[in-house]
Amino acid sequence: MQPGLHIDYEAIAANWRLLADRVKPARCAGVVKDNAYGLGLRRVAEALAAAGCNDFFVAHLHEGVQLRTLLPKARIFLLNGVTSDKVAEDMVTARLMAILNHEDDLAYWRALGQRLNRKLPCWLHVDTGMNRLGWNAQTLDPELEGVEVQGLMSHLACSDEAQHPLNELQLARFTQLRDRFPAMEASFANSGGIFLGPDYHFNLVRPGIALYGGHPLNTGPNPMQPVVSLYAPVLQVREVPAGQSVGYGASFITARPSRLATLDAGYAQGLLRTLSNKGVVAFNGVRAPIVGRVSMDLTVVDVTDVPYAVQPGQAAELIGPTLTLEEQAQAAGTISYEILTRINWPRA
Ligand SMILES: *Cc1c(COP(=O)(O)O)cnc(C)c1O
């Protein structure tokens, strides 16, 4: 593999098709917030739209505005709410679907509707147990004055843990509310929720991480195709005797005469500093440990046990066929979502 970041947009489309087939007759959206989990909003949105996706979720206004210029006909939901009169106006201009998260969002959306002399369409985010965003599912009456509520959504807190009791509790709360308003559309499941079964699918599912090759559950084989691979070039290789320190803080001391390779990548590129003395890279399937601290643009790995001479210019695998996204996330003490959104690499 050539050094660099490789993103397989075909695999993103294939992952969307797999999920879309699985949830039929429900429809499958694409969650493309935060630059499509760091993989590039434009190319991801184009790949998903070409595969048949027509519903998209973003977190921030500017993402929705950008996406509208790319996809004139798609339905684009803004997750983080209607937070001011100005946001409301810009949302109408970009034809974004409002998701009202609480009373203030409603006030801005209704006021703009009054100025425009029409009831503006919106969805309501109801909280079923996450206590993060949304109206209380048990006390809400979704037939709100002055706006046209078209749909209800909620979000699962523990969907990657199929056995977690909160999943069923949240489902019961959401189903109870939804059954009172059967004419409204409903959306509940993220990537993990899709795999909890058809009861969780309602009308529209909202996968993010699974589209990008992340494992939607925390057990078993990953049903999704890998999307991202990442290779950093070797800058230098050096032989050092035993008893030498490596990197800032001298946090690693060689225990034997060692061959060390310095990689052209560090935490500024998303090779998280928590991988210091913990992470591994791979050369053609052979693992080589990160030794010493990850620096901003450089990382040292011990290639003593690689059974051939690693050379400058050669590519060290950070994510790929040997090292999965999940393995790297675990080594860094985080989740695949954070690894993806922190990759800061020129596109190969
Ligand atoms: C980010 C997000 C999703 C997508 O979640 P994944 O776990 O990446 O599938 C779905 N719904 C909401 C409300 C989100 O914030």
Coordinates of C-alpha atoms and ligand atoms in Angstrom, one line a residue:
M1 CA 0.0 0.0 0.0
Q2 CA 1.1 3.6 -0.7
P3 CA 1.6 5.8 2.3
G4 CA -1.4 8.0 3.1
L5 CA -5.1 7.9 3.9
H6 CA -7.2 5.7 1.7
I7 CA -11.0 6.0 1.8
D8 CA -13.0 3.4 -0.1
Y9 CA -16.2 5.3 -1.1
E10 CA -17.5 2.2 -2.9
A11 CA -17.4 0.4 0.4
I12 CA -19.4 3.2 2.1
A13 CA -22.1 2.7 -0.6
A14 CA -22.0 -1.0 -0.1
N15 CA -22.4 -0.6 3.6
W16 CA -25.4 1.7 3.1
R17 CA -27.0 -0.9 0.7
L18 CA -26.5 -3.7 3.2
L19 CA -28.2 -1.7 6.0
A20 CA -30.9 -0.4 3.6
D21 CA -31.8 -4.0 2.6
R22 CA -31.8 -5.1 6.2
V23 CA -34.3 -2.5 7.4
K24 CA -36.8 -2.7 4.6
P25 CA -39.6 -1.5 4.5
A26 CA -38.1 1.2 6.7
R27 CA -35.8 3.6 4.9
C28 CA -32.1 4.1 5.6
A29 CA -30.6 7.6 6.1
G30 CA -27.0 8.6 6.3
V31 CA -25.5 10.4 9.2
V32 CA -22.8 12.7 7.8
K33 CA -22.2 15.1 10.7
D34 CA -18.7 16.4 11.3
N35 CA -17.5 16.1 7.8
A36 CA -18.9 12.6 7.5
Y37 CA -17.0 11.4 10.5
G38 CA -13.9 13.0 9.1
L39 CA -14.0 11.2 5.8
G40 CA -15.1 14.1 3.6
L41 CA -18.7 15.4 3.4
R42 CA -18.8 15.9 -0.4
R43 CA -17.5 12.5 -1.5
V44 CA -19.4 10.6 1.2
A45 CA -22.7 12.4 0.4
E46 CA -22.2 11.8 -3.3
A47 CA -21.5 8.1 -2.8
L48 CA -24.5 7.7 -0.5
A49 CA -26.9 9.6 -2.8
A50 CA -25.7 7.5 -5.8
A51 CA -26.5 4.4 -3.8
G52 CA -30.1 5.6 -3.2
C53 CA -29.9 7.5 0.1
N54 CA -32.2 10.5 0.3
D55 CA -32.2 11.3 4.0
F56 CA -29.2 12.9 5.6
F57 CA -28.4 14.0 9.2
V58 CA -25.9 16.7 10.1
A59 CA -25.1 18.3 13.5
H60 CA -24.3 21.9 12.5
L61 CA -25.9 24.5 10.3
H62 CA -22.9 25.1 8.1
E63 CA -22.8 21.3 7.3
G64 CA -26.4 21.4 6.2
V65 CA -25.9 24.5 4.1
Q66 CA -22.9 22.9 2.4
L67 CA -24.8 19.6 1.9
R68 CA -27.7 21.5 0.3
T69 CA -25.5 22.8 -2.4
L70 CA -24.4 19.3 -3.2
L71 CA -27.7 17.6 -3.0
P72 CA -30.6 19.9 -4.1
K73 CA -33.3 17.2 -3.6
A74 CA -32.3 15.4 -0.4
R75 CA -34.0 15.7 2.9
I76 CA -31.5 17.1 5.3
F77 CA -32.1 17.0 9.0
L78 CA -30.2 19.3 11.4
L79 CA -29.6 17.5 14.7
N80 CA -28.4 20.3 17.0
G81 CA -31.5 22.4 16.9
V82 CA -32.9 25.8 16.0
T83 CA -30.8 27.9 18.3
S84 CA -31.6 31.5 17.2
D85 CA -33.8 33.5 14.8
K86 CA -30.8 33.7 12.4
V87 CA -30.3 29.9 12.5
A88 CA -34.0 29.5 11.7
E89 CA -33.8 31.8 8.7
D90 CA -30.7 30.2 7.3
M91 CA -32.4 26.8 7.8
V92 CA -35.4 27.8 5.7
T93 CA -33.1 29.3 3.0
A94 CA -31.2 26.0 2.8
R95 CA -34.4 24.0 3.1
L96 CA -33.2 22.0 6.2
M97 CA -35.6 19.9 8.2
A98 CA -35.7 21.3 11.8
I99 CA -35.4 18.9 14.7
L100 CA -36.8 20.7 17.7
N101 CA -35.0 19.6 20.9
H102 CA -36.8 21.8 23.4
E103 CA -39.1 24.8 24.0
D104 CA -36.6 27.4 22.8
D105 CA -36.2 25.7 19.4
L106 CA -39.9 25.6 19.1
A107 CA -40.2 29.4 19.9
Y108 CA -37.7 30.3 17.1
W109 CA -39.2 28.0 14.6
R110 CA -42.8 29.1 15.3
A111 CA -41.8 32.8 15.3
L112 CA -40.2 32.4 11.8
G113 CA -43.3 30.6 10.6
Q114 CA -45.5 33.5 11.8
R115 CA -43.3 36.0 10.0
L116 CA -43.6 33.8 6.8
N117 CA -47.3 33.2 7.3
R118 CA -47.1 29.4 7.3
K119 CA -46.6 26.5 9.6
L120 CA -43.0 25.3 9.2
P121 CA -42.4 21.6 9.1
C122 CA -40.3 20.0 11.8
W123 CA -39.5 16.8 13.7
L124 CA -39.4 16.5 17.5
H125 CA -36.5 14.9 19.3
V126 CA -37.8 13.1 22.3
D127 CA -35.7 11.9 25.2
T128 CA -36.2 8.3 26.2
G129 CA -33.4 7.9 28.6
M130 CA -30.2 9.6 27.5
N131 CA -30.8 13.0 29.2
R132 CA -28.8 14.8 26.5
L133 CA -31.2 16.4 24.1
G134 CA -35.0 16.2 23.5
W135 CA -38.4 16.6 25.1
N136 CA -39.5 14.2 27.8
A137 CA -41.2 11.3 26.1
Q138 CA -43.6 10.7 29.0
T139 CA -45.0 14.3 29.2
L140 CA -44.8 15.5 25.6
D141 CA -47.9 16.2 23.5
P142 CA -46.4 16.4 20.0
E143 CA -49.3 18.3 18.5
L144 CA -47.7 21.6 19.0
E145 CA -49.3 25.0 18.1
G146 CA -47.9 27.0 15.2
V147 CA -45.6 24.4 13.6
E148 CA -46.3 21.2 11.6
V149 CA -44.8 18.2 13.4
Q150 CA -44.1 15.6 10.8
G151 CA -42.0 13.1 12.8
L152 CA -40.6 11.9 16.1
M153 CA -37.1 10.8 16.8
S154 CA -35.2 9.5 19.7
H155 CA -31.6 8.2 20.3
L156 CA -30.3 5.1 22.0
A157 CA -27.7 5.3 24.8
C158 CA -26.4 1.7 24.7
S159 CA -27.2 0.3 21.2
D160 CA -23.7 -1.3 20.9
E161 CA -24.5 -3.5 23.9
A162 CA -27.3 -5.7 22.7
Q163 CA -28.0 -7.0 26.2
H164 CA -28.2 -3.7 27.9
P165 CA -31.6 -3.3 29.7
L166 CA -31.8 0.4 28.7
N167 CA -32.4 -0.5 25.1
E168 CA -35.8 -2.1 25.8
L169 CA -36.8 0.6 28.2
Q170 CA -36.1 3.3 25.7
L171 CA -37.9 1.3 23.0
A172 CA -41.0 0.9 25.3
R173 CA -41.1 4.7 26.0
F174 CA -40.7 5.6 22.3
T175 CA -43.2 3.0 21.1
Q176 CA -45.8 4.2 23.6
L177 CA -45.5 7.8 22.5
R178 CA -45.4 6.9 18.8
D179 CA -48.5 4.7 19.0
R180 CA -50.5 7.8 20.1
F181 CA -49.4 9.6 16.8
P182 CA -49.3 6.9 14.2
A183 CA -49.5 9.4 11.3
M184 CA -46.1 10.8 12.2
E185 CA -42.9 9.4 10.9
A186 CA -40.6 7.9 13.5
S187 CA -36.8 7.4 13.7
F188 CA -35.1 5.6 16.5
A189 CA -32.1 3.4 15.5
N190 CA -28.5 4.4 14.9
S191 CA -26.0 1.8 13.6
G192 CA -26.2 -0.4 16.7
G193 CA -30.0 -0.1 16.9
I194 CA -30.4 -1.5 13.4
F195 CA -28.9 -4.8 14.7
L196 CA -31.3 -4.9 17.8
G197 CA -34.1 -6.1 15.5
P198 CA -37.0 -4.8 13.4
D199 CA -38.9 -3.4 16.4
Y200 CA -36.2 -0.8 16.5
H201 CA -36.4 0.3 12.9
F202 CA -39.7 2.3 12.7
N203 CA -39.7 4.4 9.4
L204 CA -36.2 5.7 9.2
V205 CA -32.9 4.4 10.6
R206 CA -29.9 6.7 11.1
P207 CA -26.6 4.8 10.8
G208 CA -23.3 6.7 11.0
I209 CA -20.3 4.6 12.1
A210 CA -21.4 1.4 10.4
L211 CA -21.4 3.2 7.0
Y212 CA -17.8 4.1 7.7
G213 CA -16.8 0.5 8.5
G214 CA -17.0 0.8 12.2
H215 CA -18.3 -2.2 14.2
P216 CA -21.9 -1.4 15.2
L217 CA -21.8 -3.8 18.1
N218 CA -19.2 -4.6 20.7
T219 CA -19.1 -8.3 20.1
G220 CA -18.9 -10.8 17.2
P221 CA -17.5 -10.3 13.7
N222 CA -17.9 -6.9 12.1
P223 CA -20.7 -7.2 9.5
M224 CA -19.5 -4.0 7.7
Q225 CA -16.9 -3.7 5.0
P226 CA -13.7 -1.8 6.0
V227 CA -13.6 1.8 4.6
V228 CA -10.5 3.4 5.9
S229 CA -6.9 2.4 5.7
L230 CA -4.0 4.6 6.8
Y231 CA -0.3 4.2 6.2
A232 CA 2.5 6.4 7.4
P233 CA 5.9 6.5 5.6
V234 CA 9.1 5.7 7.4
L235 CA 11.5 8.6 7.5
Q236 CA 14.6 7.0 9.0
V237 CA 15.8 3.7 10.4
R238 CA 18.5 3.6 13.1
E239 CA 20.3 0.9 15.1
V240 CA 20.6 1.7 18.8
P241 CA 22.4 -0.2 21.6
A242 CA 20.6 -1.4 24.7
G243 CA 20.0 1.2 27.5
Q244 CA 19.1 4.1 25.2
S245 CA 16.1 6.3 25.7
V246 CA 13.6 7.2 23.0
G247 CA 11.6 10.4 22.5
Y248 CA 10.3 13.1 24.7
G249 CA 10.5 12.4 28.4
A250 CA 12.8 9.4 27.8
S251 CA 9.7 7.3 28.6
F252 CA 11.1 4.2 26.8
I253 CA 14.6 2.6 27.3
T254 CA 15.8 0.0 24.9
A255 CA 16.2 -3.4 26.6
R256 CA 18.3 -4.8 23.8
P257 CA 20.2 -3.6 20.7
S258 CA 17.3 -2.4 18.7
R259 CA 16.3 -1.3 15.2
L260 CA 14.0 1.7 15.4
A261 CA 12.0 3.3 12.6
T262 CA 10.8 6.9 12.8
L263 CA 7.5 7.5 11.1
D264 CA 6.4 10.7 9.4
A265 CA 3.2 11.0 11.5
G266 CA 2.2 12.0 15.0
Y267 CA -0.7 13.3 17.0
A268 CA -1.3 16.2 14.7
Q269 CA -2.2 13.7 12.1
G270 CA -4.5 11.8 14.5
L271 CA -2.1 9.2 15.7
L272 CA -3.3 9.8 19.3
R273 CA -0.7 10.5 22.0
T274 CA -2.4 8.0 24.2
L275 CA -0.8 5.4 21.9
S276 CA 2.6 6.3 23.4
N277 CA 4.3 3.0 24.5
K278 CA 1.0 1.2 23.8
G279 CA 0.0 1.2 20.2
V280 CA 1.3 -0.9 17.3
V281 CA 1.8 -0.4 13.6
A282 CA 2.3 -3.2 11.1
F283 CA 4.7 -3.9 8.2
N284 CA 3.2 -6.5 5.8
G285 CA 1.2 -8.1 8.6
V286 CA 4.0 -8.0 11.2
R287 CA 3.3 -5.9 14.2
A288 CA 5.8 -3.4 15.5
P289 CA 5.2 -1.6 18.8
I290 CA 5.2 2.2 19.2
V291 CA 8.1 3.0 21.6
G292 CA 8.4 6.3 23.5
R293 CA 5.9 9.2 23.2
V294 CA 4.1 10.0 20.1
S295 CA 5.2 13.5 19.1
M296 CA 3.3 16.1 17.0
D297 CA 4.6 14.9 13.6
L298 CA 6.9 11.9 14.4
T299 CA 6.5 8.5 16.0
V300 CA 9.1 5.8 16.7
V301 CA 8.4 2.1 16.3
D302 CA 10.6 -0.9 17.2
V303 CA 11.2 -2.9 14.0
T304 CA 13.8 -5.2 15.5
D305 CA 11.5 -8.2 15.1
V306 CA 10.3 -7.4 11.5
P307 CA 12.0 -10.2 9.5
Y308 CA 13.3 -7.9 6.7
A309 CA 15.1 -4.6 6.5
V310 CA 12.5 -1.8 6.9
Q311 CA 13.6 1.0 4.6
P312 CA 12.9 4.8 4.5
G313 CA 9.9 5.5 2.3
Q314 CA 8.2 2.2 3.2
A315 CA 4.7 2.4 4.6
A316 CA 3.7 1.4 8.1
E317 CA 0.1 0.3 8.5
L318 CA -1.8 2.2 11.2
I319 CA -5.3 1.1 10.1
G320 CA -5.7 -1.7 7.5
P321 CA -5.9 -5.4 7.0
T322 CA -3.8 -6.2 10.0
L323 CA -4.9 -3.5 12.4
T324 CA -8.6 -2.7 12.5
L325 CA -10.1 0.6 13.4
E326 CA -11.5 -1.0 16.6
E327 CA -8.1 -2.4 17.6
Q328 CA -6.4 1.0 17.2
A329 CA -9.3 2.7 19.1
Q330 CA -9.0 0.2 21.9
A331 CA -5.2 0.6 22.1
A332 CA -5.7 4.4 22.3
G333 CA -8.3 4.1 25.0
T334 CA -11.1 5.5 22.9
I335 CA -13.7 4.5 20.3
S336 CA -13.6 4.2 16.5
Y337 CA -15.7 7.4 16.1
E338 CA -12.9 9.5 17.7
I339 CA -10.2 7.8 15.7
L340 CA -12.0 8.6 12.5
T341 CA -12.9 12.2 13.3
R342 CA -9.3 13.0 14.4
I343 CA -7.6 11.7 11.3
N344 CA -6.0 14.8 9.8
W345 CA -4.2 13.6 6.6
P346 CA -4.0 14.8 3.1
R347 CA -6.2 12.6 0.9
A348 CA -4.2 9.9 -1.0
Ligands
LIG1 C1 -24.4 10.5 15.6 C2 -25.8 10.1 15.7 C3 -26.3 9.0 15.0 C4 -25.4 8.0 14.3 O1 -24.9 7.2 15.3 P1 -23.9 5.9 15.0 O2 -23.7 5.3 16.3 O3 -22.7 6.5 14.4 O4 -24.6 5.1 14.0 C5 -27.7 8.8 15.0 N1 -28.5 9.6 15.6 C6 -28.1 10.7 16.3 C7 -29.1 11.5 17.0 C8 -26.7 11.0 16.4 O5 -26.3 12.0 17.1

